[in-house]
């Protein structure tokens, strides 16, 4: 999906504008849009009848806790278009994006062109801040098809003047194999992916690789010479440890290591890694995406800075409102001066089990 209507816009100016946005004011704007009696989103107008307060009375971001944790099961069964305000002209056209379906059927959301632009502009900001050069050739070895991360092909080519090769990856199949205890088949599928990656990287025409930490780890072990030949890698997934970061940096022999954290609902950009990989911070794609770190036994209580807790995500797009999503990740609460909201650091799964595996993420 392309966004030709946005050609000519300055992504850097957009990010600067977003970072200058007052969060309480933005929160009021989004909530009132979704709960407008005539042009709000059908999903939230139905939910309004079940609430013991009027959402249009909300004035501050902190008051969003009144909605309680968002019921993700609703996104497994609802029409994604029902979460989009009726102010967006119908019929809706474009892509429906899926989550990975780690703990059941996938959640599905619709992204309007403005939402895709927001994600892409922040991603471009990350490319610049991390040191990736424009006009280079990339290999996108990530989930594709219904998975939003695959949209990175458009983001690189349209906003960063790149050429992009791509490799298919089905994370749900890997997770299904793990749950069934078919680890030999997991190995076969991983080898299948690595063979495709090696086929593209072999001639030496690719500068940067975009993939997941787990798949990059497997590539480094299988084909270290191909990794050493890259100018950099960008890793998207749920976890990367200090040891992994150091090993990856060494394997690239001075190449760029870029990181991002997030999912179909919202993303966070990595800031400068410090303490030799001991502190890996991320700040959300503000103001449409915000994060908090809360107590594991009380989702409404934010922990102190530097304390570990569960990640709580809130999506505040004009066209998608998802308050208080409790992620399956834990992290340190982190703050950066430029951001009007909290970030996270040293993300890792809250709990990894055979029934909810991370797979190739």
Coordinates of C-alpha atoms in Angstrom, one line a residue:
X1 CA 0.0 0.0 0.0
X2 CA 1.4 3.3 -1.0
X3 CA 0.6 6.8 0.2
X4 CA 1.0 9.1 -2.8
X5 CA -1.1 11.8 -1.2
X6 CA 1.7 12.3 1.3
X7 CA 4.5 12.8 -1.2
X8 CA 6.4 16.0 -0.6
X9 CA 5.8 16.1 3.2
X10 CA 8.8 16.4 5.4
X11 CA 9.0 13.4 7.8
X12 CA 11.5 15.2 10.0
X13 CA 9.1 18.2 10.4
X14 CA 6.3 15.8 11.2
X15 CA 8.3 14.2 14.0
X16 CA 9.3 17.6 15.4
X17 CA 5.7 18.6 15.4
X18 CA 4.6 15.4 17.1
X19 CA 7.2 15.8 19.8
X20 CA 5.9 19.3 20.5
X21 CA 2.4 18.1 21.0
X22 CA 0.8 18.4 24.4
X23 CA -0.3 14.9 25.5
X24 CA -3.3 16.0 27.5
X25 CA -4.6 18.1 24.6
X26 CA -4.0 15.3 22.1
X27 CA -5.7 12.8 24.4
X28 CA -8.8 15.0 24.5
X29 CA -8.8 15.4 20.8
X30 CA -8.6 11.6 20.1
X31 CA -11.1 10.6 22.7
X32 CA -13.7 13.1 21.7
X33 CA -13.3 12.1 18.0
X34 CA -13.9 8.4 18.8
X35 CA -16.9 9.2 21.1
X36 CA -18.6 11.8 18.9
X37 CA -22.3 10.7 18.8
X38 CA -22.5 11.3 15.0
X39 CA -19.1 10.6 13.6
X40 CA -17.3 8.5 16.3
X41 CA -16.2 4.9 15.9
X42 CA -19.0 2.3 16.1
X43 CA -17.0 0.1 18.5
X44 CA -16.5 2.8 21.1
X45 CA -20.0 4.2 20.8
X46 CA -21.3 0.7 21.7
X47 CA -18.8 0.5 24.6
X48 CA -19.9 4.0 25.8
X49 CA -23.2 2.6 26.9
X50 CA -21.4 0.1 29.2
X51 CA -19.2 2.8 30.9
X52 CA -20.1 4.5 34.2
X53 CA -18.6 7.8 33.0
X54 CA -18.8 10.0 29.9
X55 CA -15.5 9.6 28.0
X56 CA -15.9 13.1 26.6
X57 CA -15.3 14.4 30.1
X58 CA -11.8 13.1 30.1
X59 CA -9.3 16.0 30.1
X60 CA -5.9 14.4 31.0
X61 CA -4.0 11.4 29.7
X62 CA -3.7 9.8 33.1
X63 CA -7.5 9.6 33.2
X64 CA -7.5 6.9 30.5
X65 CA -7.1 4.3 33.2
X66 CA -10.8 4.7 33.7
X67 CA -11.3 2.5 30.6
X68 CA -9.5 -0.4 32.3
X69 CA -7.3 -2.9 30.4
X70 CA -8.2 -3.1 26.8
X71 CA -9.9 -6.5 26.0
X72 CA -7.8 -7.8 23.1
X73 CA -10.2 -10.6 22.4
X74 CA -12.5 -7.9 20.9
X75 CA -9.9 -7.4 18.2
X76 CA -10.0 -11.1 17.4
X77 CA -13.7 -11.1 16.5
X78 CA -14.7 -7.5 15.7
X79 CA -14.9 -5.9 12.3
X80 CA -11.7 -3.8 12.2
X81 CA -13.6 -1.0 10.5
X82 CA -15.8 -0.6 13.6
X83 CA -12.8 0.9 15.5
X84 CA -12.4 3.6 12.8
X85 CA -14.4 6.8 13.3
X86 CA -17.3 7.3 10.9
X87 CA -15.6 10.6 10.2
X88 CA -13.3 8.6 7.9
X89 CA -15.1 8.3 4.6
X90 CA -16.7 5.0 3.8
X91 CA -16.2 2.6 2.2
X92 CA -12.8 2.0 3.9
X93 CA -10.2 0.8 1.5
X94 CA -6.8 -0.7 2.3
X95 CA -5.1 -3.3 4.3
X96 CA -6.1 -5.1 7.5
X97 CA -3.1 -6.0 9.6
X98 CA -2.7 -9.0 11.9
X99 CA -0.8 -9.6 15.1
X100 CA 1.3 -12.7 15.3
X101 CA -1.3 -14.8 17.1
X102 CA 1.0 -16.0 19.8
X103 CA -1.7 -16.7 22.4
X104 CA -4.6 -17.5 20.1
X105 CA -6.3 -16.1 17.0
X106 CA -4.6 -13.0 15.7
X107 CA -5.9 -9.5 16.6
X108 CA -6.7 -7.4 13.5
X109 CA -6.7 -3.7 13.0
X110 CA -7.2 -1.3 10.0
X111 CA -4.6 1.3 9.3
X112 CA -5.6 4.5 7.5
X113 CA -3.1 6.2 5.3
X114 CA -2.3 8.8 8.0
X115 CA -1.5 6.0 10.4
X116 CA 0.8 4.4 7.9
X117 CA 2.5 7.7 7.3
X118 CA 3.0 8.2 11.1
X119 CA 4.7 4.8 11.4
X120 CA 6.9 5.4 8.3
X121 CA 8.0 8.9 9.4
X122 CA 9.1 7.6 12.8
X123 CA 10.9 4.7 11.1
X124 CA 12.7 7.1 8.8
X125 CA 13.7 9.2 11.9
X126 CA 15.2 6.0 13.3
X127 CA 17.2 5.3 10.1
X128 CA 18.7 8.8 10.3
X129 CA 19.4 8.8 14.0
X130 CA 20.9 5.3 13.9
X131 CA 23.3 6.2 11.0
X132 CA 21.8 4.2 8.1
X133 CA 22.5 6.0 4.8
X134 CA 19.8 6.7 2.3
X135 CA 19.8 5.3 -1.2
X136 CA 21.1 1.9 -0.2
X137 CA 20.0 -1.7 -0.9
X138 CA 18.2 -3.6 1.9
X139 CA 17.0 -7.1 2.5
X140 CA 13.7 -7.4 4.4
X141 CA 13.8 -10.8 6.1
X142 CA 10.8 -10.4 8.4
X143 CA 7.2 -11.6 8.6
X144 CA 5.3 -10.4 5.6
X145 CA 1.7 -11.0 4.3
X146 CA -0.7 -9.7 7.0
X147 CA 2.1 -8.5 9.3
X148 CA 2.7 -4.8 9.5
X149 CA 6.5 -5.2 9.9
X150 CA 6.5 -6.2 6.2
X151 CA 5.3 -2.7 5.3
X152 CA 9.0 -1.8 5.9
X153 CA 9.6 -2.5 2.3
X154 CA 7.5 0.6 1.4
X155 CA 9.0 2.7 4.2
X156 CA 12.6 2.0 3.0
X157 CA 11.9 2.4 -0.7
X158 CA 9.5 5.4 -0.6
X159 CA 10.9 7.4 2.3
X160 CA 14.6 6.5 2.2
X161 CA 15.3 6.0 -1.5
X162 CA 16.2 2.4 -1.1
X163 CA 15.9 -0.8 -3.2
X164 CA 14.6 -3.7 -1.2
X165 CA 14.8 -7.4 -1.6
X166 CA 12.4 -9.5 0.6
X167 CA 12.1 -13.0 2.0
X168 CA 8.9 -14.5 3.2
X169 CA 8.5 -15.5 6.9
X170 CA 5.5 -17.0 8.6
X171 CA 6.0 -16.6 12.4
X172 CA 2.7 -18.4 13.2
X173 CA 4.0 -21.6 11.6
X174 CA 7.1 -21.5 13.7
X175 CA 5.1 -20.9 16.9
X176 CA 2.8 -23.7 16.0
X177 CA 5.7 -26.1 15.6
X178 CA 7.2 -25.1 18.9
X179 CA 3.9 -25.6 20.7
X180 CA 3.7 -29.1 19.2
X181 CA 7.2 -29.9 20.2
X182 CA 8.4 -30.3 16.6
X183 CA 11.8 -28.7 17.2
X184 CA 13.4 -30.5 14.3
X185 CA 10.8 -29.0 12.0
X186 CA 11.6 -25.6 13.5
X187 CA 15.2 -26.1 12.6
X188 CA 14.3 -27.1 9.0
X189 CA 12.2 -24.0 8.6
X190 CA 14.9 -21.8 10.0
X191 CA 17.4 -23.4 7.6
X192 CA 14.9 -22.7 4.7
X193 CA 14.9 -19.0 5.7
X194 CA 18.6 -18.8 6.0
X195 CA 19.2 -20.3 2.6
X196 CA 17.0 -17.6 1.1
X197 CA 18.8 -14.9 3.0
X198 CA 22.2 -16.2 1.9
X199 CA 21.1 -16.4 -1.7
X200 CA 20.3 -12.6 -1.6
X201 CA 23.3 -11.6 0.4
X202 CA 25.8 -13.8 -1.4
X203 CA 26.6 -11.6 -4.4
X204 CA 27.4 -8.7 -2.0
X205 CA 24.9 -6.2 -3.4
X206 CA 23.0 -5.7 -0.2
X207 CA 24.1 -3.0 2.3
X208 CA 21.6 -3.4 5.1
X209 CA 19.5 -6.3 6.5
X210 CA 16.2 -5.9 8.4
X211 CA 15.3 -9.0 10.4
X212 CA 14.6 -10.3 13.9
X213 CA 17.2 -10.8 16.6
X214 CA 16.6 -14.6 16.6
X215 CA 17.0 -15.0 12.9
X216 CA 20.0 -12.7 12.8
X217 CA 21.6 -14.8 15.5
X218 CA 21.1 -17.9 13.4
X219 CA 22.5 -16.2 10.4
X220 CA 25.6 -15.1 12.3
X221 CA 26.2 -18.7 13.5
X222 CA 25.6 -20.2 10.0
X223 CA 27.2 -17.6 7.7
X224 CA 29.4 -15.2 9.7
X225 CA 31.1 -14.1 6.5
X226 CA 27.8 -12.8 5.1
X227 CA 27.1 -10.8 8.3
X228 CA 30.6 -9.3 8.3
X229 CA 30.0 -8.1 4.7
X230 CA 27.0 -6.0 5.7
X231 CA 27.1 -2.3 6.5
X232 CA 24.5 -2.7 9.1
X233 CA 21.4 -4.5 10.4
X234 CA 18.1 -3.3 11.8
X235 CA 16.5 -5.7 14.3
X236 CA 12.8 -5.7 15.2
X237 CA 11.5 -7.9 17.9
X238 CA 10.6 -8.4 21.5
X239 CA 14.0 -8.8 23.0
X240 CA 17.7 -8.4 22.6
X241 CA 20.1 -8.9 25.5
X242 CA 23.4 -7.0 26.2
X243 CA 25.3 -10.1 25.2
X244 CA 23.5 -10.4 21.9
X245 CA 24.1 -6.7 21.2
X246 CA 27.8 -7.0 21.8
X247 CA 28.1 -10.2 19.7
X248 CA 26.1 -8.7 16.9
X249 CA 28.2 -5.5 16.9
X250 CA 31.4 -7.5 16.8
X251 CA 30.1 -9.7 14.0
X252 CA 29.3 -6.6 11.8
X253 CA 32.9 -5.3 12.3
X254 CA 31.9 -1.8 12.9
X255 CA 28.6 -1.9 11.0
X256 CA 25.4 -0.2 12.3
X257 CA 23.1 -2.0 14.7
X258 CA 19.6 -0.4 14.7
X259 CA 16.8 -1.6 17.0
X260 CA 13.1 -1.2 17.3
X261 CA 10.5 -2.5 19.7
X262 CA 6.8 -2.9 19.2
X263 CA 4.0 -4.7 17.4
X264 CA 1.0 -4.2 15.2
X265 CA -0.5 -1.7 17.6
X266 CA 2.5 0.6 18.1
X267 CA 6.2 0.9 18.0
X268 CA 9.1 2.5 19.8
X269 CA 12.4 3.7 18.4
X270 CA 15.7 2.9 20.0
X271 CA 17.9 5.6 21.4
X272 CA 21.6 5.4 21.9
X273 CA 22.7 2.1 23.5
X274 CA 25.0 2.6 26.4
X275 CA 26.9 0.6 29.1
X276 CA 28.2 -1.7 26.4
X277 CA 24.8 -3.0 25.7
X278 CA 23.7 -2.9 29.3
X279 CA 21.1 -0.2 28.7
X280 CA 19.0 -0.5 25.5
X281 CA 16.3 2.2 25.6
X282 CA 13.3 2.8 23.4
X283 CA 10.9 5.7 23.2
X284 CA 7.4 5.4 21.7
X285 CA 6.3 6.9 18.4
X286 CA 4.7 9.9 20.3
X287 CA 2.0 11.1 20.6
X288 CA 0.0 8.4 18.8
X289 CA 1.8 5.7 20.7
X290 CA 2.6 6.0 24.4
X291 CA 4.0 3.4 26.9
X292 CA 4.1 3.1 30.6
X293 CA 5.8 0.5 32.9
X294 CA 3.4 -0.7 35.6
X295 CA 3.5 -3.0 38.5
X296 CA 3.0 -6.6 37.6
X297 CA 0.4 -7.0 40.3
X298 CA -1.3 -3.6 39.6
X299 CA -1.6 -2.5 36.0
X300 CA -2.8 1.0 37.0
X301 CA 0.3 1.8 39.2
X302 CA 3.3 3.1 37.3
X303 CA 6.7 2.1 38.7
X304 CA 9.6 4.4 39.5
X305 CA 12.2 5.2 36.9
X306 CA 14.7 2.4 36.6
X307 CA 12.4 -0.2 38.1
X308 CA 11.2 -3.3 36.1
X309 CA 7.5 -3.8 35.5
X310 CA 5.0 -4.8 32.8
X311 CA 4.7 -2.8 29.6
X312 CA 1.4 -1.0 29.1
X313 CA 0.7 0.4 25.7
X314 CA -1.8 3.0 24.7
X315 CA -2.7 3.8 21.0
X316 CA -3.9 7.3 20.4
X317 CA -4.3 7.6 16.7
X318 CA -7.1 9.9 15.5
X319 CA -8.4 6.8 13.6
X320 CA -7.6 4.1 16.2
X321 CA -8.0 4.3 20.0
X322 CA -6.7 1.4 22.1
X323 CA -6.1 2.4 25.8
X324 CA -4.2 0.3 28.3
X325 CA -3.0 -2.7 26.3
X326 CA -1.1 -4.9 28.8
X327 CA 1.8 -6.3 26.8
X328 CA 3.4 -9.7 27.3
X329 CA 6.7 -7.9 27.9
X330 CA 8.5 -6.5 30.9
X331 CA 11.0 -3.6 30.9
X332 CA 12.7 -0.8 32.9
X333 CA 10.9 2.5 33.0
X334 CA 13.0 5.0 31.1
X335 CA 12.8 8.7 30.3
X336 CA 14.3 10.9 27.7
X337 CA 14.3 14.7 27.9
X338 CA 12.9 15.2 24.4
X339 CA 9.9 13.0 25.0
X340 CA 6.8 14.2 26.9
X341 CA 6.1 10.6 27.9
X342 CA 7.8 7.5 29.4
X343 CA 9.9 5.0 27.4
X344 CA 11.1 1.5 28.2
X345 CA 14.5 -0.2 28.3
X346 CA 15.9 -3.7 28.3
X347 CA 12.7 -5.3 27.1
X348 CA 12.2 -9.0 27.4
X349 CA 9.2 -11.4 27.6
X350 CA 7.2 -11.2 30.8
X351 CA 7.0 -15.0 30.7
X352 CA 7.9 -17.4 27.9
X353 CA 6.1 -20.8 27.8
X354 CA 5.5 -23.6 25.3
X355 CA 2.0 -22.3 24.9
X356 CA 3.2 -18.7 24.1
X357 CA 6.6 -19.1 22.4
X358 CA 8.5 -16.2 20.9
X359 CA 9.6 -18.3 18.0
X360 CA 11.9 -16.5 15.5
X361 CA 11.2 -13.1 17.2

